[in-house]
Tab-separated table of C-alpha atoms in Angstrom:
chain	number	residue	atom	x	y	z
I	1	UNK	CA	94.629	104.081	59.106
I	2	UNK	CA	95.137	101.318	56.591
I	3	UNK	CA	96.120	101.591	52.956
I	4	UNK	CA	93.063	100.670	50.885
I	5	UNK	CA	95.028	98.739	48.249
I	6	UNK	CA	97.510	96.776	50.366
I	7	UNK	CA	95.691	96.691	53.731
I	8	UNK	CA	98.929	97.644	55.482
I	9	UNK	CA	99.317	100.587	57.875
I	10	UNK	CA	99.486	103.822	55.927
I	11	UNK	CA	102.539	105.775	57.023
I	12	UNK	CA	103.391	108.068	54.208
I	13	UNK	CA	106.350	110.341	53.648
I	14	UNK	CA	107.371	110.824	57.234
I	15	UNK	CA	110.715	110.457	58.908
I	16	UNK	CA	109.250	109.929	62.368
I	17	UNK	CA	106.690	107.454	63.585
I	18	UNK	CA	105.228	108.328	66.972
I	19	UNK	CA	104.243	105.382	69.143
I	20	UNK	CA	102.399	105.791	72.413
I	21	UNK	CA	104.504	105.098	75.503
I	22	UNK	CA	101.604	103.359	77.227
I	23	UNK	CA	99.247	100.680	75.985
I	24	UNK	CA	95.957	99.358	77.359
I	25	UNK	CA	96.020	95.834	78.768
I	26	UNK	CA	93.426	93.556	80.363
I	27	UNK	CA	94.727	92.076	83.594
I	28	UNK	CA	94.376	88.292	83.763
I	29	UNK	CA	95.255	88.217	87.465
I	30	UNK	CA	95.429	90.766	90.281
I	31	UNK	CA	98.749	92.643	90.097
I	32	UNK	CA	99.921	94.734	93.045
I	33	UNK	CA	100.169	98.395	92.104
I	34	UNK	CA	98.258	97.950	88.818
I	35	UNK	CA	94.776	96.587	89.444
I	36	UNK	CA	92.449	93.653	89.818
I	37	UNK	CA	91.696	90.709	87.559
I	38	UNK	CA	89.581	91.790	84.584
I	39	UNK	CA	90.461	95.464	84.888
I	40	UNK	CA	91.651	97.483	81.886
I	41	UNK	CA	94.725	99.581	82.719
I	42	UNK	CA	97.313	101.578	80.786
I	43	UNK	CA	100.898	100.437	81.349
I	44	UNK	CA	104.251	101.255	79.815
I	45	UNK	CA	105.081	99.178	76.772
I	46	UNK	CA	108.281	97.823	78.337
I	47	UNK	CA	106.502	96.601	81.477
I	48	UNK	CA	103.908	94.811	79.381
I	49	UNK	CA	106.503	93.276	77.062
I	50	UNK	CA	108.972	92.131	79.743
I	51	UNK	CA	106.792	91.218	82.727
I	52	UNK	CA	103.048	91.090	82.127
I	53	UNK	CA	102.818	89.248	78.801
I	54	UNK	CA	105.503	86.564	79.415
I	55	UNK	CA	104.094	85.711	82.862
I	56	UNK	CA	100.522	85.593	81.544
I	57	UNK	CA	99.413	88.410	83.831
I	58	UNK	CA	97.833	90.476	81.040
I	59	UNK	CA	96.555	90.457	77.468
I	60	UNK	CA	96.751	93.286	74.945
I	61	UNK	CA	93.711	95.557	75.271
I	62	UNK	CA	92.115	94.778	71.906
I	63	UNK	CA	88.334	94.779	71.545
I	64	UNK	CA	88.323	90.989	71.326
I	65	UNK	CA	90.361	90.574	74.521
I	66	UNK	CA	88.232	93.144	76.317
I	67	UNK	CA	85.088	91.222	75.358
I	68	UNK	CA	86.629	87.901	76.414
I	69	UNK	CA	88.561	88.748	79.578
I	70	UNK	CA	87.486	92.123	81.009
I	71	UNK	CA	85.172	92.120	84.013
I	72	UNK	CA	82.002	93.987	82.937
I	73	UNK	CA	81.435	95.334	86.456
I	74	UNK	CA	84.882	96.975	86.474
I	75	UNK	CA	84.529	98.340	82.937
I	76	UNK	CA	81.010	99.697	83.468
I	77	UNK	CA	82.002	101.169	86.833
I	78	UNK	CA	84.854	103.102	85.251
I	79	UNK	CA	82.628	104.349	82.426
I	80	UNK	CA	79.854	105.367	84.820
I	81	UNK	CA	82.372	107.104	87.077
I	82	UNK	CA	83.707	109.150	84.165
I	83	UNK	CA	80.165	110.012	83.074
I	84	UNK	CA	79.304	111.165	86.598
I	85	UNK	CA	82.342	113.453	86.643
I	86	UNK	CA	81.442	114.877	83.222
I	87	UNK	CA	77.827	115.564	84.218
I	88	UNK	CA	78.908	117.260	87.432
I	89	UNK	CA	77.374	114.761	89.837
I	90	UNK	CA	80.669	114.084	91.600
I	91	UNK	CA	84.063	115.682	91.434
I	92	UNK	CA	87.438	113.915	91.812
I	93	UNK	CA	88.281	115.664	95.090
I	94	UNK	CA	84.834	115.654	96.729
I	95	UNK	CA	86.192	113.460	99.522
I	96	UNK	CA	88.282	116.437	100.723
I	97	UNK	CA	85.246	118.525	101.715
I	98	UNK	CA	85.019	117.026	105.192
I	99	UNK	CA	88.773	116.916	105.900
I	100	UNK	CA	89.996	119.639	108.264
I	101	UNK	CA	93.537	120.873	107.602
I	102	UNK	CA	95.247	123.548	109.702
I	103	UNK	CA	98.555	125.324	109.075
I	104	UNK	CA	100.627	127.409	111.450
I	105	UNK	CA	102.685	130.011	109.589
I	106	UNK	CA	104.358	133.240	110.678
I	107	UNK	CA	102.742	136.461	109.463
I	108	UNK	CA	104.161	139.859	108.584
I	109	UNK	CA	104.531	142.249	111.539
I	110	UNK	CA	102.798	145.125	109.746
I	111	UNK	CA	99.980	143.037	108.210
I	112	UNK	CA	98.572	140.137	110.197
I	113	UNK	CA	96.755	138.765	107.113
I	114	UNK	CA	99.900	138.360	104.976
I	115	UNK	CA	102.015	135.215	105.399
I	116	UNK	CA	105.813	135.303	105.489
I	117	UNK	CA	105.951	132.090	103.444
I	118	UNK	CA	103.090	130.868	101.254
I	119	UNK	CA	101.261	127.598	101.752
I	120	UNK	CA	102.160	125.432	98.756
I	121	UNK	CA	100.390	122.439	97.259
I	122	UNK	CA	103.165	120.283	98.711
I	123	UNK	CA	102.312	121.523	102.196
I	124	UNK	CA	98.683	120.540	101.648
I	125	UNK	CA	99.648	117.101	100.285
I	126	UNK	CA	102.021	116.500	103.200
I	127	UNK	CA	99.331	117.444	105.717
I	128	UNK	CA	96.816	115.139	104.013
I	129	UNK	CA	99.282	112.245	103.774
I	130	UNK	CA	99.863	112.382	107.536
I	131	UNK	CA	96.194	111.579	108.221
I	132	UNK	CA	95.028	109.843	105.025
I	133	UNK	CA	96.418	107.236	102.648
I	134	UNK	CA	97.189	108.913	99.311
I	135	UNK	CA	98.330	107.226	96.088
């Protein structure tokens, strides 16, 4: 918030000022590993300051820059995707419904339904990464 008299940021009587580690930027060109031209992404402040801004690959994600440089199709698609998740139309992992995954694990001698070692989330991710491309 701003101080009403001076118009400067109001930081009062605190010893610590917390600054977000990531900032939104609008990509001016396609950047491998970040996104496409016109997309709004969150990046670490250091990456933006040392690589993206000096090379002209991105602009700070202010409302003015978003209006000028962001691709409306990419922005609206992201907003509509989030709305669809919130309304329950689609879920983030719906694509997994048709993916068969099988595990072979030893079972206890006295109880054939109890595994010797559990199946962890890392086992599932490893099995999926063998057959599908995961980020």
